PDB file of C-alpha atoms and ligand atoms in Angstrom:
ATOM      1  CA  UNK A   1      31.031  58.020  15.313  1.00  0.00           C
ATOM      2  CA  UNK A   2      29.650  60.980  13.409  1.00  0.00           C
ATOM      3  CA  UNK A   3      30.944  60.564   9.889  1.00  0.00           C
ATOM      4  CA  UNK A   4      29.835  60.214   6.305  1.00  0.00           C
ATOM      5  CA  UNK A   5      30.357  63.895   5.565  1.00  0.00           C
ATOM      6  CA  UNK A   6      33.516  65.952   5.300  1.00  0.00           C
ATOM      7  CA  UNK A   7      34.307  67.248   8.746  1.00  0.00           C
ATOM      8  CA  UNK A   8      37.093  69.354  10.206  1.00  0.00           C
ATOM      9  CA  UNK A   9      39.967  67.166  11.283  1.00  0.00           C
ATOM     10  CA  UNK A  10      40.367  69.204  14.425  1.00  0.00           C
ATOM     11  CA  UNK A  11      36.958  70.193  15.777  1.00  0.00           C
ATOM     12  CA  UNK A  12      34.586  67.949  13.826  1.00  0.00           C
ATOM     13  CA  UNK A  13      32.411  70.648  12.258  1.00  0.00           C
ATOM     14  CA  UNK A  14      31.184  70.242   8.674  1.00  0.00           C
ATOM     15  CA  UNK A  15      33.422  71.687   5.995  1.00  0.00           C
ATOM     16  CA  UNK A  16      33.176  71.862   2.222  1.00  0.00           C
ATOM     17  CA  UNK A  17      36.813  71.290   1.330  1.00  0.00           C
ATOM     18  CA  UNK A  18      40.276  70.753   2.775  1.00  0.00           C
ATOM     19  CA  UNK A  19      40.839  69.235   6.170  1.00  0.00           C
ATOM     20  CA  UNK A  20      40.248  72.133   8.571  1.00  0.00           C
ATOM     21  CA  UNK A  21      37.333  74.511   9.058  1.00  0.00           C
ATOM     22  CA  UNK A  22      38.021  78.266   8.704  1.00  0.00           C
ATOM     23  CA  UNK A  23      37.880  78.711  12.506  1.00  0.00           C
ATOM     24  CA  UNK A  24      40.535  76.063  13.132  1.00  0.00           C
ATOM     25  CA  UNK A  25      42.687  77.439  10.337  1.00  0.00           C
ATOM     26  CA  UNK A  26      42.576  80.939  11.823  1.00  0.00           C
ATOM     27  CA  UNK A  27      42.648  80.095  15.489  1.00  0.00           C
ATOM     28  CA  UNK A  28      43.136  76.379  16.101  1.00  0.00           C
ATOM     29  CA  UNK A  29      41.801  74.896  19.318  1.00  0.00           C
ATOM     30  CA  UNK A  30      44.250  73.710  21.940  1.00  0.00           C
ATOM     31  CA  UNK A  31      42.970  70.133  21.836  1.00  0.00           C
ATOM     32  CA  UNK A  32      44.302  67.863  19.123  1.00  0.00           C
ATOM     33  CA  UNK A  33      40.950  66.467  18.043  1.00  0.00           C
ATOM     34  CA  UNK A  34      37.326  66.521  19.103  1.00  0.00           C
ATOM     35  CA  UNK A  35      35.093  63.623  18.107  1.00  0.00           C
ATOM     36  CA  UNK A  36      31.511  62.898  19.039  1.00  0.00           C
ATOM     37  CA  UNK A  37      29.538  59.707  18.843  1.00  0.00           C
ATOM     38  CA  UNK A  38      26.191  61.082  17.713  1.00  0.00           C
ATOM     39  CA  UNK A  39      24.092  64.158  17.203  1.00  0.00           C
ATOM     40  CA  UNK A  40      22.225  65.577  20.170  1.00  0.00           C
ATOM     41  CA  UNK A  41      18.790  64.794  18.821  1.00  0.00           C
ATOM     42  CA  UNK A  42      16.151  62.066  18.839  1.00  0.00           C
ATOM     43  CA  UNK A  43      16.720  59.075  21.128  1.00  0.00           C
ATOM     44  CA  UNK A  44      20.306  60.048  21.966  1.00  0.00           C
ATOM     45  CA  UNK A  45      19.097  63.424  23.198  1.00  0.00           C
ATOM     46  CA  UNK A  46      16.562  61.692  25.459  1.00  0.00           C
ATOM     47  CA  UNK A  47      19.224  59.344  26.804  1.00  0.00           C
ATOM     48  CA  UNK A  48      21.764  62.088  27.471  1.00  0.00           C
ATOM     49  CA  UNK A  49      19.269  64.421  29.149  1.00  0.00           C
ATOM     50  CA  UNK A  50      17.822  61.488  31.102  1.00  0.00           C
ATOM     51  CA  UNK A  51      21.266  60.731  32.523  1.00  0.00           C
ATOM     52  CA  UNK A  52      22.165  64.363  33.075  1.00  0.00           C
ATOM     53  CA  UNK A  53      18.972  65.817  34.514  1.00  0.00           C
ATOM     54  CA  UNK A  54      16.742  62.933  35.582  1.00  0.00           C
ATOM     55  CA  UNK A  55      19.244  60.677  37.271  1.00  0.00           C
ATOM     56  CA  UNK A  56      18.583  57.805  34.865  1.00  0.00           C
ATOM     57  CA  UNK A  57      22.013  56.371  35.571  1.00  0.00           C
ATOM     58  CA  UNK A  58      20.846  52.891  34.614  1.00  0.00           C
ATOM     59  CA  UNK A  59      21.083  54.014  30.990  1.00  0.00           C
ATOM     60  CA  UNK A  60      24.848  54.478  31.183  1.00  0.00           C
ATOM     61  CA  UNK A  61      25.850  50.804  30.805  1.00  0.00           C
ATOM     62  CA  UNK A  62      24.028  50.611  27.464  1.00  0.00           C
ATOM     63  CA  UNK A  63      26.225  53.357  26.068  1.00  0.00           C
ATOM     64  CA  UNK A  64      29.583  51.971  27.090  1.00  0.00           C
ATOM     65  CA  UNK A  65      30.099  49.333  24.400  1.00  0.00           C
ATOM     66  CA  UNK A  66      29.140  51.492  21.396  1.00  0.00           C
ATOM     67  CA  UNK A  67      31.082  54.467  22.758  1.00  0.00           C
ATOM     68  CA  UNK A  68      34.140  52.295  23.386  1.00  0.00           C
ATOM     69  CA  UNK A  69      33.905  50.788  19.897  1.00  0.00           C
ATOM     70  CA  UNK A  70      33.772  54.273  18.412  1.00  0.00           C
ATOM     71  CA  UNK A  71      36.903  55.278  20.333  1.00  0.00           C
ATOM     72  CA  UNK A  72      38.702  52.076  19.286  1.00  0.00           C
ATOM     73  CA  UNK A  73      37.831  52.739  15.630  1.00  0.00           C
ATOM     74  CA  UNK A  74      39.064  56.323  15.975  1.00  0.00           C
ATOM     75  CA  UNK A  75      42.246  55.105  17.644  1.00  0.00           C
ATOM     76  CA  UNK A  76      43.871  57.866  19.726  1.00  0.00           C
ATOM     77  CA  UNK A  77      46.805  56.539  21.739  1.00  0.00           C
ATOM     78  CA  UNK A  78      46.485  57.863  25.280  1.00  0.00           C
ATOM     79  CA  UNK A  79      48.051  57.294  28.687  1.00  0.00           C
ATOM     80  CA  UNK A  80      44.920  57.994  30.638  1.00  0.00           C
ATOM     81  CA  UNK A  81      41.289  58.966  30.401  1.00  0.00           C
ATOM     82  CA  UNK A  82      39.513  61.646  32.374  1.00  0.00           C
ATOM     83  CA  UNK A  83      36.257  63.584  32.348  1.00  0.00           C
ATOM     84  CA  UNK A  84      35.461  67.281  32.368  1.00  0.00           C
ATOM     85  CA  UNK A  85      35.103  68.060  36.085  1.00  0.00           C
ATOM     86  CA  UNK A  86      32.023  69.800  37.438  1.00  0.00           C
ATOM     87  CA  UNK A  87      32.334  72.706  39.823  1.00  0.00           C
ATOM     88  CA  UNK A  88      31.945  71.752  43.486  1.00  0.00           C
ATOM     89  CA  UNK A  89      28.582  73.465  43.682  1.00  0.00           C
ATOM     90  CA  UNK A  90      27.136  71.759  40.604  1.00  0.00           C
ATOM     91  CA  UNK A  91      28.523  68.409  41.738  1.00  0.00           C
ATOM     92  CA  UNK A  92      26.886  68.879  45.153  1.00  0.00           C
ATOM     93  CA  UNK A  93      23.546  69.852  43.644  1.00  0.00           C
ATOM     94  CA  UNK A  94      23.443  66.994  41.161  1.00  0.00           C
ATOM     95  CA  UNK A  95      25.230  64.466  43.347  1.00  0.00           C
ATOM     96  CA  UNK A  96      27.153  62.985  40.448  1.00  0.00           C
ATOM     97  CA  UNK A  97      29.121  63.929  37.371  1.00  0.00           C
ATOM     98  CA  UNK A  98      27.526  62.011  34.510  1.00  0.00           C
ATOM     99  CA  UNK A  99      30.579  62.493  32.287  1.00  0.00           C
ATOM    100  CA  UNK A 100      32.812  60.983  34.936  1.00  0.00           C
ATOM    101  CA  UNK A 101      30.515  57.979  35.373  1.00  0.00           C
ATOM    102  CA  UNK A 102      30.622  57.378  31.619  1.00  0.00           C
ATOM    103  CA  UNK A 103      34.372  58.002  31.313  1.00  0.00           C
ATOM    104  CA  UNK A 104      35.243  55.635  34.165  1.00  0.00           C
ATOM    105  CA  UNK A 105      33.351  52.791  32.551  1.00  0.00           C
ATOM    106  CA  UNK A 106      34.913  53.466  29.168  1.00  0.00           C
ATOM    107  CA  UNK A 107      38.351  53.457  30.812  1.00  0.00           C
ATOM    108  CA  UNK A 108      37.656  50.025  32.309  1.00  0.00           C
ATOM    109  CA  UNK A 109      36.366  48.706  28.978  1.00  0.00           C
ATOM    110  CA  UNK A 110      39.414  50.020  27.093  1.00  0.00           C
ATOM    111  CA  UNK A 111      41.810  48.992  29.857  1.00  0.00           C
ATOM    112  CA  UNK A 112      43.267  52.486  30.088  1.00  0.00           C
ATOM    113  CA  UNK A 113      43.868  54.107  33.496  1.00  0.00           C
ATOM    114  CA  UNK A 114      41.296  56.645  34.677  1.00  0.00           C
ATOM    115  CA  UNK A 115      42.650  59.765  36.332  1.00  0.00           C
ATOM    116  CA  UNK A 116      40.501  61.873  38.618  1.00  0.00           C
ATOM    117  CA  UNK A 117      43.411  63.833  40.051  1.00  0.00           C
ATOM    118  CA  UNK A 118      44.909  65.640  37.077  1.00  0.00           C
ATOM    119  CA  UNK A 119      42.252  68.172  36.193  1.00  0.00           C
ATOM    120  CA  UNK A 120      40.244  70.351  38.582  1.00  0.00           C
ATOM    121  CA  UNK A 121      37.718  73.102  38.077  1.00  0.00           C
ATOM    122  CA  UNK A 122      39.086  76.031  40.017  1.00  0.00           C
ATOM    123  CA  UNK A 123      36.115  78.311  39.651  1.00  0.00           C
ATOM    124  CA  UNK A 124      32.421  77.984  39.067  1.00  0.00           C
ATOM    125  CA  UNK A 125      31.355  79.055  35.606  1.00  0.00           C
ATOM    126  CA  UNK A 126      28.099  80.653  34.600  1.00  0.00           C
ATOM    127  CA  UNK A 127      25.702  78.654  32.509  1.00  0.00           C
ATOM    128  CA  UNK A 128      26.655  78.771  28.836  1.00  0.00           C
ATOM    129  CA  UNK A 129      23.040  79.240  27.796  1.00  0.00           C
ATOM    130  CA  UNK A 130      22.634  82.265  25.555  1.00  0.00           C
ATOM    131  CA  UNK A 131      26.347  82.847  25.073  1.00  0.00           C
ATOM    132  CA  UNK A 132      27.987  82.995  21.668  1.00  0.00           C
ATOM    133  CA  UNK A 133      31.257  81.266  20.858  1.00  0.00           C
ATOM    134  CA  UNK A 134      33.452  84.143  22.009  1.00  0.00           C
ATOM    135  CA  UNK A 135      31.510  84.627  25.244  1.00  0.00           C
ATOM    136  CA  UNK A 136      31.741  80.918  25.910  1.00  0.00           C
ATOM    137  CA  UNK A 137      35.496  81.041  25.595  1.00  0.00           C
ATOM    138  CA  UNK A 138      35.676  83.966  28.001  1.00  0.00           C
ATOM    139  CA  UNK A 139      33.314  82.282  30.429  1.00  0.00           C
ATOM    140  CA  UNK A 140      35.525  79.207  30.495  1.00  0.00           C
ATOM    141  CA  UNK A 141      38.826  81.056  30.617  1.00  0.00           C
ATOM    142  CA  UNK A 142      41.005  79.878  33.487  1.00  0.00           C
ATOM    143  CA  UNK A 143      38.198  77.762  34.912  1.00  0.00           C
ATOM    144  CA  UNK A 144      40.422  74.684  35.075  1.00  0.00           C
ATOM    145  CA  UNK A 145      43.821  73.807  36.374  1.00  0.00           C
ATOM    146  CA  UNK A 146      45.955  70.719  35.883  1.00  0.00           C
ATOM    147  CA  UNK A 147      48.652  69.087  37.992  1.00  0.00           C
ATOM    148  CA  UNK A 148      52.015  69.334  36.183  1.00  0.00           C
ATOM    149  CA  UNK A 149      53.365  66.315  38.068  1.00  0.00           C
ATOM    150  CA  UNK A 150      50.815  64.106  36.310  1.00  0.00           C
ATOM    151  CA  UNK A 151      51.057  65.658  32.853  1.00  0.00           C
ATOM    152  CA  UNK A 152      54.652  65.391  31.671  1.00  0.00           C
ATOM    153  CA  UNK A 153      54.963  63.600  28.338  1.00  0.00           C
ATOM    154  CA  UNK A 154      51.444  62.290  28.601  1.00  0.00           C
ATOM    155  CA  UNK A 155      48.565  62.045  26.161  1.00  0.00           C
ATOM    156  CA  UNK A 156      45.028  61.944  27.403  1.00  0.00           C
ATOM    157  CA  UNK A 157      41.470  61.405  26.318  1.00  0.00           C
ATOM    158  CA  UNK A 158      39.037  63.826  27.857  1.00  0.00           C
ATOM    159  CA  UNK A 159      35.403  62.787  27.886  1.00  0.00           C
ATOM    160  CA  UNK A 160      32.285  64.924  28.229  1.00  0.00           C
ATOM    161  CA  UNK A 161      28.616  64.258  27.588  1.00  0.00           C
ATOM    162  CA  UNK A 162      27.799  67.077  25.175  1.00  0.00           C
ATOM    163  CA  UNK A 163      29.818  69.472  23.039  1.00  0.00           C
ATOM    164  CA  UNK A 164      28.427  72.631  21.518  1.00  0.00           C
ATOM    165  CA  UNK A 165      31.255  74.936  20.488  1.00  0.00           C
ATOM    166  CA  UNK A 166      33.937  72.886  22.257  1.00  0.00           C
ATOM    167  CA  UNK A 167      34.796  75.861  24.511  1.00  0.00           C
ATOM    168  CA  UNK A 168      34.725  73.807  27.723  1.00  0.00           C
ATOM    169  CA  UNK A 169      36.921  71.058  26.303  1.00  0.00           C
ATOM    170  CA  UNK A 170      39.281  73.642  24.896  1.00  0.00           C
ATOM    171  CA  UNK A 171      39.595  75.334  28.292  1.00  0.00           C
ATOM    172  CA  UNK A 172      40.440  71.960  29.844  1.00  0.00           C
ATOM    173  CA  UNK A 173      42.953  71.292  27.077  1.00  0.00           C
ATOM    174  CA  UNK A 174      44.547  74.664  27.732  1.00  0.00           C
ATOM    175  CA  UNK A 175      45.075  73.855  31.406  1.00  0.00           C
ATOM    176  CA  UNK A 176      46.492  70.449  30.536  1.00  0.00           C
ATOM    177  CA  UNK A 177      48.822  71.863  27.903  1.00  0.00           C
ATOM    178  CA  UNK A 178      50.154  74.511  30.272  1.00  0.00           C
ATOM    179  CA  UNK A 179      50.802  71.740  32.781  1.00  0.00           C
ATOM    180  CA  UNK A 180      52.965  69.998  30.198  1.00  0.00           C
ATOM    181  CA  UNK A 181      50.750  67.451  28.512  1.00  0.00           C
ATOM    182  CA  UNK A 182      51.583  66.617  24.910  1.00  0.00           C
ATOM    183  CA  UNK A 183      48.300  65.602  23.370  1.00  0.00           C
ATOM    184  CA  UNK A 184      44.693  66.120  24.366  1.00  0.00           C
ATOM    185  CA  UNK A 185      41.994  64.171  22.543  1.00  0.00           C
ATOM    186  CA  UNK A 186      38.382  64.991  23.285  1.00  0.00           C
ATOM    187  CA  UNK A 187      35.344  62.793  22.928  1.00  0.00           C
ATOM    188  CA  UNK A 188      31.714  63.528  23.660  1.00  0.00           C
ATOM    189  CA  UNK A 189      28.684  61.305  23.622  1.00  0.00           C
ATOM    190  CA  UNK A 190      26.736  63.903  21.655  1.00  0.00           C
ATOM    191  CA  UNK A 191      27.292  67.043  19.642  1.00  0.00           C
ATOM    192  CA  UNK A 192      24.579  69.672  19.387  1.00  0.00           C
ATOM    193  CA  UNK A 193      25.338  70.456  15.760  1.00  0.00           C
ATOM    194  CA  UNK A 194      28.087  70.010  13.213  1.00  0.00           C
ATOM    195  CA  UNK A 195      27.166  73.067  11.226  1.00  0.00           C
ATOM    196  CA  UNK A 196      29.847  75.736  11.338  1.00  0.00           C
ATOM    197  CA  UNK A 197      27.376  78.588  11.599  1.00  0.00           C
ATOM    198  CA  UNK A 198      24.845  76.778  13.732  1.00  0.00           C
ATOM    199  CA  UNK A 199      23.424  78.936  16.439  1.00  0.00           C
ATOM    200  CA  UNK A 200      24.551  77.416  19.715  1.00  0.00           C
ATOM    201  CA  UNK A 201      22.212  79.678  21.659  1.00  0.00           C
ATOM    202  CA  UNK A 202      19.067  77.809  20.713  1.00  0.00           C
ATOM    203  CA  UNK A 203      20.630  74.447  21.345  1.00  0.00           C
ATOM    204  CA  UNK A 204      22.648  74.929  24.478  1.00  0.00           C
ATOM    205  CA  UNK A 205      22.307  72.592  27.330  1.00  0.00           C
ATOM    206  CA  UNK A 206      22.555  73.793  30.857  1.00  0.00           C
ATOM    207  CA  UNK A 207      25.826  72.411  32.145  1.00  0.00           C
TER     208      UNK A 207
HETATM  209 ZN1   ZN B   1      37.465  73.025  12.987  1.00  0.00          ZN
END
């Protein structure tokens, strides 16, 4: 897990003091915590893009044990695990949702149920490339919906491959919270940057 420096307890960005970054103090995200395993650079970047864009799905099994160990060490208590859903169009084009493939295997390893029915993407979103944090939030607004019947008094762990500003995960968390869920923990394989004022535009990954 990314650690060794002081990071925001909520969103994981670097901070100089206290426990929350200024953004989370002013306008806290809906999710309870966002943690990432590594930075989106070097070999991890090659692995993640290989899985996402080049169909190198054979790489996934190598990630499962270290990712699961990181989640165990972190220790969120959750009722089920799920992944950020792709829009129907993107899923059709790519043929798979890499985050779901990873999340399902982690769920098996951790012996926690996987749910593919709770969260759905109700509208296609534009690519986040070139959008700033505010535009990302707007782009993701109301993109997801969650089934209230499956959310009552539940805590969940939502998994995605890459986080930049956390806008996508926060939009998912918002849908889950409005459907009645109590706690939403978020985990990504990689994080583009931990720096609070990092420019997401140059580092964005086409979702
Ligand atoms: Zn924060």
